Short mmCIF file of C-alpha atoms in Angstrom, two decimals:
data_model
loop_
_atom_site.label_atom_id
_atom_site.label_comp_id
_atom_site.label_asym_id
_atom_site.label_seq_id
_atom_site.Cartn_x
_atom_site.Cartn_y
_atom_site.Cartn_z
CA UNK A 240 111.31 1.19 126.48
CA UNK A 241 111.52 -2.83 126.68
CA UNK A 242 110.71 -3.89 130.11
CA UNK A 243 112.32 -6.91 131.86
CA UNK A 244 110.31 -10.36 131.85
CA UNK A 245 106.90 -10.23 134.88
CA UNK A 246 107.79 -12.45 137.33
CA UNK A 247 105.89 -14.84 139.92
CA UNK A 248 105.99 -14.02 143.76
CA UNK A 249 103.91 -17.04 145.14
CA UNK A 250 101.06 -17.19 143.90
CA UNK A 251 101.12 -13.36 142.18
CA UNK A 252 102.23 -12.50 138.64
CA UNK A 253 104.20 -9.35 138.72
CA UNK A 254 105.74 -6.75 136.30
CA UNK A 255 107.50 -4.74 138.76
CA UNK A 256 110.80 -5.84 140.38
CA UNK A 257 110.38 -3.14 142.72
CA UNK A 258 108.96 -3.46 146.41
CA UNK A 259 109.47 -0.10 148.11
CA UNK A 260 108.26 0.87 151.57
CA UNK A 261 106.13 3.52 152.78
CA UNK A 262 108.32 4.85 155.70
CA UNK A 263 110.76 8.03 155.93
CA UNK A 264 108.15 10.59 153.69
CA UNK A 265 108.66 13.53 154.31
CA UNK A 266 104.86 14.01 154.27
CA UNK A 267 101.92 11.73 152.90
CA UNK A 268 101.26 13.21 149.51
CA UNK A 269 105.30 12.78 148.70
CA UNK A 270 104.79 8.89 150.03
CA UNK A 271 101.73 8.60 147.73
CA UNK A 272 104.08 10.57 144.47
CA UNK A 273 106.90 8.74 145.12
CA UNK A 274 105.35 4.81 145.29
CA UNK A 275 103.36 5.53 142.25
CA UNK A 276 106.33 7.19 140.19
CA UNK A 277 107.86 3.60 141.10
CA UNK A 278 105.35 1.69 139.71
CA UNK A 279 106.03 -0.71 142.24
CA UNK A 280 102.82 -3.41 142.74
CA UNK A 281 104.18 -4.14 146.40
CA UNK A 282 104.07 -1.72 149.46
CA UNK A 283 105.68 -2.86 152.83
CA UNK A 284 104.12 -1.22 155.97
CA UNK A 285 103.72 -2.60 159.34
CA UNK A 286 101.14 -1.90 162.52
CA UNK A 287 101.77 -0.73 166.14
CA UNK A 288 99.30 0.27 169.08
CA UNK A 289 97.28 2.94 167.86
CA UNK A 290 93.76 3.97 167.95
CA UNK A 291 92.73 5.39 164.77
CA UNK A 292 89.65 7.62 165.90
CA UNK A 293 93.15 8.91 168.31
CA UNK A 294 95.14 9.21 165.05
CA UNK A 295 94.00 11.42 162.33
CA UNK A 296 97.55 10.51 160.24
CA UNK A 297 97.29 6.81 160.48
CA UNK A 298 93.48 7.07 159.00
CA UNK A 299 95.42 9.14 156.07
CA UNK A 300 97.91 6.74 155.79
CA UNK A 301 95.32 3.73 155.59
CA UNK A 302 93.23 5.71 152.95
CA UNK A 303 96.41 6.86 150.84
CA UNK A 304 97.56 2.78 150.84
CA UNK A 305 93.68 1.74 149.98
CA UNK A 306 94.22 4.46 146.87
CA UNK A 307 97.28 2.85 145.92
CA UNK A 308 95.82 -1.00 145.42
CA UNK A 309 98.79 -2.29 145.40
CA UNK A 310 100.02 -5.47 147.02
CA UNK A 311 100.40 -5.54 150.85
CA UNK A 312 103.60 -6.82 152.52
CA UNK A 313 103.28 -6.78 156.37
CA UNK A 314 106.67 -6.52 158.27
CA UNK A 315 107.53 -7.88 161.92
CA UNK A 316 109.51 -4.45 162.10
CA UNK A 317 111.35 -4.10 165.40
CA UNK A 318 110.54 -7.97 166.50
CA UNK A 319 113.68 -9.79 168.75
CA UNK A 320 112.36 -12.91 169.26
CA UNK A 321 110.29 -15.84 167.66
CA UNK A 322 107.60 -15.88 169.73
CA UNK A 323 107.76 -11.77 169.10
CA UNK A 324 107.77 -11.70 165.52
CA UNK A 325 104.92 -14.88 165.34
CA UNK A 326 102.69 -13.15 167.15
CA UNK A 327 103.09 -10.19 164.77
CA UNK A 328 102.72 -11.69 161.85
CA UNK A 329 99.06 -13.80 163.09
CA UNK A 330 98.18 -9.72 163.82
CA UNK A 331 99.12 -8.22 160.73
CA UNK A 332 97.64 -11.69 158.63
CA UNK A 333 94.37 -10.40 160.96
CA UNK A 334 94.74 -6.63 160.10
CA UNK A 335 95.90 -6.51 156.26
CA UNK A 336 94.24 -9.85 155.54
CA UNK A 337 97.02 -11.00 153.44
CA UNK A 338 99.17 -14.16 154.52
CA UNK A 339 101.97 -12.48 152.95
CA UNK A 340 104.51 -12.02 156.19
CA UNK A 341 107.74 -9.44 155.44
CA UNK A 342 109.58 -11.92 158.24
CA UNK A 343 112.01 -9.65 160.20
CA UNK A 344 113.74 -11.21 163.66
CA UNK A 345 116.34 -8.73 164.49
CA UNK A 346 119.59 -10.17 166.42
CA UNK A 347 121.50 -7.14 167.49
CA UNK A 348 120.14 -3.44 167.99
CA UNK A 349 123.40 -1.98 166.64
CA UNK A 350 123.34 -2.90 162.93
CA UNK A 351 119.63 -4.27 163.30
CA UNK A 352 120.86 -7.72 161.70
CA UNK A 353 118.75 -10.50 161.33
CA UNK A 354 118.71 -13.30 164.03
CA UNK A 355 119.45 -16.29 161.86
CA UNK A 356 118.49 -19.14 164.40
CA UNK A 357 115.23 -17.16 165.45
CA UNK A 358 114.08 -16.32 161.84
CA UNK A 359 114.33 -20.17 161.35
CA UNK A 360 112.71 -21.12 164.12
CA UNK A 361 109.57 -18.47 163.30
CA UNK A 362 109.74 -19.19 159.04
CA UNK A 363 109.05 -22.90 160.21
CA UNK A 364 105.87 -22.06 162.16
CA UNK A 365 104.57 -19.72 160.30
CA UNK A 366 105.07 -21.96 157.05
CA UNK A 367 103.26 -24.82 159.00
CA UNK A 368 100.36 -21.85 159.95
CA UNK A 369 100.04 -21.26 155.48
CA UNK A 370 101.68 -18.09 155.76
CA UNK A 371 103.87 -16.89 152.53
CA UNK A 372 107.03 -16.03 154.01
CA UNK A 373 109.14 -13.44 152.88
CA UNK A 374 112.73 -14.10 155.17
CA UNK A 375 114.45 -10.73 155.60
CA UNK A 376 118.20 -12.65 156.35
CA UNK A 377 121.62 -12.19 156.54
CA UNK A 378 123.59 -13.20 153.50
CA UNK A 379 124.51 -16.52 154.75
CA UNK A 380 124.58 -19.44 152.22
CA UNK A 381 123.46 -21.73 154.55
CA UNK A 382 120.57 -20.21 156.40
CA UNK A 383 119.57 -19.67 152.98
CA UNK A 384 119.30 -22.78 152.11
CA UNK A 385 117.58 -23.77 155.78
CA UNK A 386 114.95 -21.85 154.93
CA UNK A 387 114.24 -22.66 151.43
CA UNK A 388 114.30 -25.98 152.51
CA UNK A 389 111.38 -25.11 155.27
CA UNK A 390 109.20 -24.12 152.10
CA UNK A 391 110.08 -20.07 151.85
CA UNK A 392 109.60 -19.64 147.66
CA UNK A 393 111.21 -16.04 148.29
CA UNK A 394 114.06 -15.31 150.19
CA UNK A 395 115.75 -11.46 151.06
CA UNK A 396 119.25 -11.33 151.60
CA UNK A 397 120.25 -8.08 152.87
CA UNK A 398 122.50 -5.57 150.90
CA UNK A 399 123.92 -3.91 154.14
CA UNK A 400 122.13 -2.63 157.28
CA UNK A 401 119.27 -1.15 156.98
CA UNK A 402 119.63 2.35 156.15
CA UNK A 403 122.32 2.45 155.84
CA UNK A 404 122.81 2.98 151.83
CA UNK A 405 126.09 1.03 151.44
CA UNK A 406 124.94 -1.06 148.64
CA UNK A 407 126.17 -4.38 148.52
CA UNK A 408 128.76 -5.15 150.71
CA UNK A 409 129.19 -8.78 150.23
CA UNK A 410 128.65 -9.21 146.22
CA UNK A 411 130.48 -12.80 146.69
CA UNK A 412 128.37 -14.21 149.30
CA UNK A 413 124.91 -13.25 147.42
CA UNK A 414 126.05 -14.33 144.09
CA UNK A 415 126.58 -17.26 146.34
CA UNK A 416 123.43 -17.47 147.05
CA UNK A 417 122.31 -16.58 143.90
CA UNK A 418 124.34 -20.01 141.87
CA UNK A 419 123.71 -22.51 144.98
CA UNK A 420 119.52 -21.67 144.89
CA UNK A 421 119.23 -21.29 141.14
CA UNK A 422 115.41 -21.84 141.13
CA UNK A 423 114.79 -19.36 144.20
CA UNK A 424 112.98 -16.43 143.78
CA UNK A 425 115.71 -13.96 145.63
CA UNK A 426 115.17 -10.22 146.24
CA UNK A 427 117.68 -7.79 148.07
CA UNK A 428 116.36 -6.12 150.85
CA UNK A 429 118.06 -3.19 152.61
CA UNK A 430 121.06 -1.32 152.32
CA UNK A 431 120.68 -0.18 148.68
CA UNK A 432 121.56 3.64 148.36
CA UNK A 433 121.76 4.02 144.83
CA UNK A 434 120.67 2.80 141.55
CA UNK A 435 123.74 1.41 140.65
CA UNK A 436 123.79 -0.75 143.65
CA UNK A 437 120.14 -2.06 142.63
CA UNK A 438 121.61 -2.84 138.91
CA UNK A 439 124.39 -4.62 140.05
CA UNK A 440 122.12 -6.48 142.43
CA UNK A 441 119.96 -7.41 139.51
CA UNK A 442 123.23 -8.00 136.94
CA UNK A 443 123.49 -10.87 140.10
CA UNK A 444 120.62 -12.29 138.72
CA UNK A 445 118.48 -11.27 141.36
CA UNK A 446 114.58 -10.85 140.94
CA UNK A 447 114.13 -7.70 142.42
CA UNK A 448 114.91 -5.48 144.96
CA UNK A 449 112.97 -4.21 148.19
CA UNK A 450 114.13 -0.80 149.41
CA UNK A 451 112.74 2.33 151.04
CA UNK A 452 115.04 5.09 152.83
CA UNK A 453 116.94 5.74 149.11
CA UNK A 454 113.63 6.89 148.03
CA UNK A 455 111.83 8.70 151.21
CA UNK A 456 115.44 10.63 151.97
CA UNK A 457 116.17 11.55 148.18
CA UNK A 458 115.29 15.15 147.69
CA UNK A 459 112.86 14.29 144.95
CA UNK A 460 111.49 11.12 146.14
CA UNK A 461 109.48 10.64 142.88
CA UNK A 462 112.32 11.48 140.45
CA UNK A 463 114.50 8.73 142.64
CA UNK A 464 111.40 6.08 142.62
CA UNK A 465 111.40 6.47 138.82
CA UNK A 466 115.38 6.30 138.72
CA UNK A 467 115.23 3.60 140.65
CA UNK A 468 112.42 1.19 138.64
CA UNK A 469 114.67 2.27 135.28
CA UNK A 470 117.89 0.95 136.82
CA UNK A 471 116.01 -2.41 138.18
CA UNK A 472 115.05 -2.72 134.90
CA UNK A 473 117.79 -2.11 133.20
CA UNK A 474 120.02 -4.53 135.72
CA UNK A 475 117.41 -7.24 134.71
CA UNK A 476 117.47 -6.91 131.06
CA UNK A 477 120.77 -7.08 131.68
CA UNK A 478 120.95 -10.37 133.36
CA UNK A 479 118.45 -11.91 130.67
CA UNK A 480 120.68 -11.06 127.28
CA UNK A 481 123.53 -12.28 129.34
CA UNK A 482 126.55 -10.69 130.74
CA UNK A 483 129.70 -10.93 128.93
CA UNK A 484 132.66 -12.76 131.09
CA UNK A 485 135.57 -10.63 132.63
CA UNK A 486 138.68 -11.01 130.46
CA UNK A 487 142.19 -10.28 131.60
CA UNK A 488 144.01 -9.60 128.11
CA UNK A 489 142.72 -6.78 126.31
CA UNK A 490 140.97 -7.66 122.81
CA UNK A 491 140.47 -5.33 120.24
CA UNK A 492 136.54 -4.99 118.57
CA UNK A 493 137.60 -3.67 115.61
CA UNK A 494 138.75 -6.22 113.38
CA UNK A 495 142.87 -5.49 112.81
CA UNK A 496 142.76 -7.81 109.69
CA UNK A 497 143.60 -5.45 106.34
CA UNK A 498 144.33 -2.29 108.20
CA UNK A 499 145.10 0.06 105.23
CA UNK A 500 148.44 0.84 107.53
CA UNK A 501 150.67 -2.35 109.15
CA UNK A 502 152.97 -1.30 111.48
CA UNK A 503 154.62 -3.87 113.98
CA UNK A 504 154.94 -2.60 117.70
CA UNK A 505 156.14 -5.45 118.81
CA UNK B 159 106.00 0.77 217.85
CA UNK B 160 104.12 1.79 215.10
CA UNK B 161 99.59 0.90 214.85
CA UNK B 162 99.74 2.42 211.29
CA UNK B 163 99.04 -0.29 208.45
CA UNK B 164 99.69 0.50 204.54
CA UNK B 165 98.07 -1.17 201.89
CA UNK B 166 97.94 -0.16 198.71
CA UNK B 167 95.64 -0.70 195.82
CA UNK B 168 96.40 -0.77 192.38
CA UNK B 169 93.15 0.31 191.59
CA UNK B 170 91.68 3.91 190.30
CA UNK B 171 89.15 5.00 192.61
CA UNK B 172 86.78 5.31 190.42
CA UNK B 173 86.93 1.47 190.08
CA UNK B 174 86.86 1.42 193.98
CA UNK B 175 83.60 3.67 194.88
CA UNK B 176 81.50 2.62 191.75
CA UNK B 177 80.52 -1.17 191.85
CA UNK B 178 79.44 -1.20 188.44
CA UNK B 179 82.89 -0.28 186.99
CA UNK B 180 85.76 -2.28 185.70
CA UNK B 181 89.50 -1.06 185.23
CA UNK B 182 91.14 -2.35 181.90
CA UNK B 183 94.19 -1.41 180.23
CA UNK B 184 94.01 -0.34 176.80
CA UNK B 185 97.11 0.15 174.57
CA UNK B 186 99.16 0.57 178.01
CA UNK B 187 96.96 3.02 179.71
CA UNK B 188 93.86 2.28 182.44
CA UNK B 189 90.73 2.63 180.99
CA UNK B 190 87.43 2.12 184.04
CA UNK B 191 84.73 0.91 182.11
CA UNK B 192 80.98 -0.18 182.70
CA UNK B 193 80.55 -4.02 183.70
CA UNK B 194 79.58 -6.21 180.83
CA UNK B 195 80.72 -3.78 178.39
CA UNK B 196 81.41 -5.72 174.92
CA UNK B 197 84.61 -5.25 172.68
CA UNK B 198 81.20 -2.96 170.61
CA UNK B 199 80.21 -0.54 172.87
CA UNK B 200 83.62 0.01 173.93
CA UNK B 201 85.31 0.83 170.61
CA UNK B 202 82.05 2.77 170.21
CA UNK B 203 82.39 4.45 173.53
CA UNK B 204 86.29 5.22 172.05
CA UNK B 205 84.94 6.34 168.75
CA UNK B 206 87.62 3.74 167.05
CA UNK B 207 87.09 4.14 163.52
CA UNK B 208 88.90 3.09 160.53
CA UNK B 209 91.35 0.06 160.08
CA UNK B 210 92.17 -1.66 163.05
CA UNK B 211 92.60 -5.20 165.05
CA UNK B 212 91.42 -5.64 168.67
CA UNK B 213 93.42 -8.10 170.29
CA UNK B 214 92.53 -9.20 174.22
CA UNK B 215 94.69 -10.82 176.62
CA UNK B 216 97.29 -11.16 173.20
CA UNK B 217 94.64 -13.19 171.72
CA UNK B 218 93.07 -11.53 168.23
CA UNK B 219 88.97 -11.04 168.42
CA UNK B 220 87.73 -11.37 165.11
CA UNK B 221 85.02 -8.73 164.53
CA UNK B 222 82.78 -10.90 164.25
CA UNK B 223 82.94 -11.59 167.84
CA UNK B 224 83.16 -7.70 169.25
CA UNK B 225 79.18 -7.46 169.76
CA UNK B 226 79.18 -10.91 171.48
CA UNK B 227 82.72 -10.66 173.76
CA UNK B 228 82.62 -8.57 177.07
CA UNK B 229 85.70 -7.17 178.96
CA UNK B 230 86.37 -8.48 182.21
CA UNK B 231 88.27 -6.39 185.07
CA UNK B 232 91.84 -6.29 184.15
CA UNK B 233 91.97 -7.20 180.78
CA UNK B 234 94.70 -6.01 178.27
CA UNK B 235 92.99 -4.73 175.40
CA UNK B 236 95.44 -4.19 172.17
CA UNK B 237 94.04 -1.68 169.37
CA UNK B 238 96.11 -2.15 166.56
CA UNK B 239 96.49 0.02 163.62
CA UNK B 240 98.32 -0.01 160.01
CA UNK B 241 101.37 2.36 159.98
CA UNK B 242 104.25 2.62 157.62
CA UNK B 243 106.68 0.20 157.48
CA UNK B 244 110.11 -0.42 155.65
#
């Protein structure tokens, strides 16, 4: 099967358009099936208070990510503030030794939305610290643009609300995005439910897609991580040969010169 | 009128009868520890094992500096660990 162009995230050459997280398994070993049936090359996972010798799971988990060796993409998960999600991020560059930063600053604890002013304010300092940030952000045009003028080389619209699996709910405003930053390396990032929402994310022209709960809550998790990385590619291939345009008058393929019958209908 | 006086301590008693002992907090919970215990013999003493960031006072100690760095009476000692993440 042809596979869609690799791609550059920063500094790292990838094949896979797929990031996927490692949250929602129903157990480890389903986690472990599911990211490697995705082929994905980057894993998002986070850190909280824990002490492992306390924590016979989260020594697992670290040895099941280690097995993996795939990329590592840090999140500021649950973060409401700057000064929060900073401080976060210097951990997690400390802990994962990666200065790859998954930048969440959530604004509102009902649809977890990002905090537009407050993931500016953050993207700029941790941009002036070397960090490679990786904006989770509304679908705004214009904070967009804010940050890709602070230096972020990736930027992650959302779909919908995280978890929610409603797909894309504002196609206009991320094509948007997608024609006003034509050079910007753009990935989706929550909300996706379904493969078809990830294809016509890609058909967008987007570069990939980061997603997690439409894996972790499928009932085969590794049969929807494969479904998944099939339909990214497929979206992308899609993109590169070029989408044909929308016509409104209906035009036939087959040619109606020489029929071996002429009848006029009107 | 009243000749009874109440203070209160926010201190374990262990801290309080034993000299030699220092109360910390550790991930939210009071830890009494040995004075001029380092970040080492603590995590040690905790049988931490595995992946994981110690971060005192919300500043990050490099491991490089856990045999070297002792914990003074009231610190806030952060043990962080890797979990899964979205």
């Amino acid at each position: 099967m042809k596979s869609a162009s690799s791609w550059q995230v920063y500094d790292t050459e990838l094949e896979s358009r797929l990031f996927i997280g490692t949250a929602l398994y129903s157990s480890p070993k389903i986690m472990l099936d599911a990211i490697k049936a995705s082929q994905a090359q980057v894993i998002t996972l986070s850190l909280r208070r824990q002490i492992p010798s306390q924590s016979e799971s989260n020594n697992q988990f670290w040895q099941l990510i280690q097995e993996l060796g795939c990329h590592l993409l840090p999140n500021t998960a649950g973060c409401y503030s700057a000064e929060e999600a900073i401080k976060t991020a210097h951990m997690a560059r400390e802990l994962f030794d990666t200065d790859w930063i998954k930048l969440e600053v959530l604004g509102d604890s009902y649809n977890l939305q990002p905090d537009p002013f407050a993931l500016v304010e953050a993207t700029k300092i941790l941009i002036e610290e070397g960090f490679k940030v990786f904006p989770y952000c509304t679908d705004d045009l214009v904070v967009c643009q804010k940050l890709a003028d602070l230096g972020c080389e990736v930027l992650m619209p959302w779909g919908a609300p995280i978890g929610t699996g409603q797909g894309l709910i504002n196609p206009y405003a991320l094509e948007t995005i997608r024609k006003r930053l034509p050079d910007m390396t753009l990935l989706v990032d929550a909300g996706i439910g379904k493969p078809s929402d990830a294809v016509q994310a890609m058909e967008l022209g987007y570069d990939g897609i980061l997603l997690n709960t439409a894996v972790a809550e499928a009932l085969e998790p590794a049969v929807m991580a494969v479904a998944f990385a099939q339909a990214i590619n497929a979206g992308r291939l899609a993109y590169e040969a070029g989408v044909m345009p929308k016509r409104d008058n209906a035009i036939p393929s087959t040619p109606t010169l020489d029929k071996p019958i002429w009848l006029q209908y009107d | 009128m009243s000749d009874k006086i109440e203070i209160e301590i926010d201190m374990p008693m262990e801290t309080m009868l034993s000299p030699d002992k220092i109360n910390i907090n550790v991930n939210a919970e009071n830890k009494v520890i040995n004075i001029g215990t380092t970040i080492s013999e603590f995590l040690s003493d905790m049988d931490v094992k595995g992946r994981f960031l110690v971060v005192v006072n919300d500043e990050i100690i490099p491991k490089s500096a856990h045999e070297n760095t002792q914990l003074n009476p009231s610190d806030s000692v952060d043990i962080m660990s890797p979990i899964s993440g979205g």
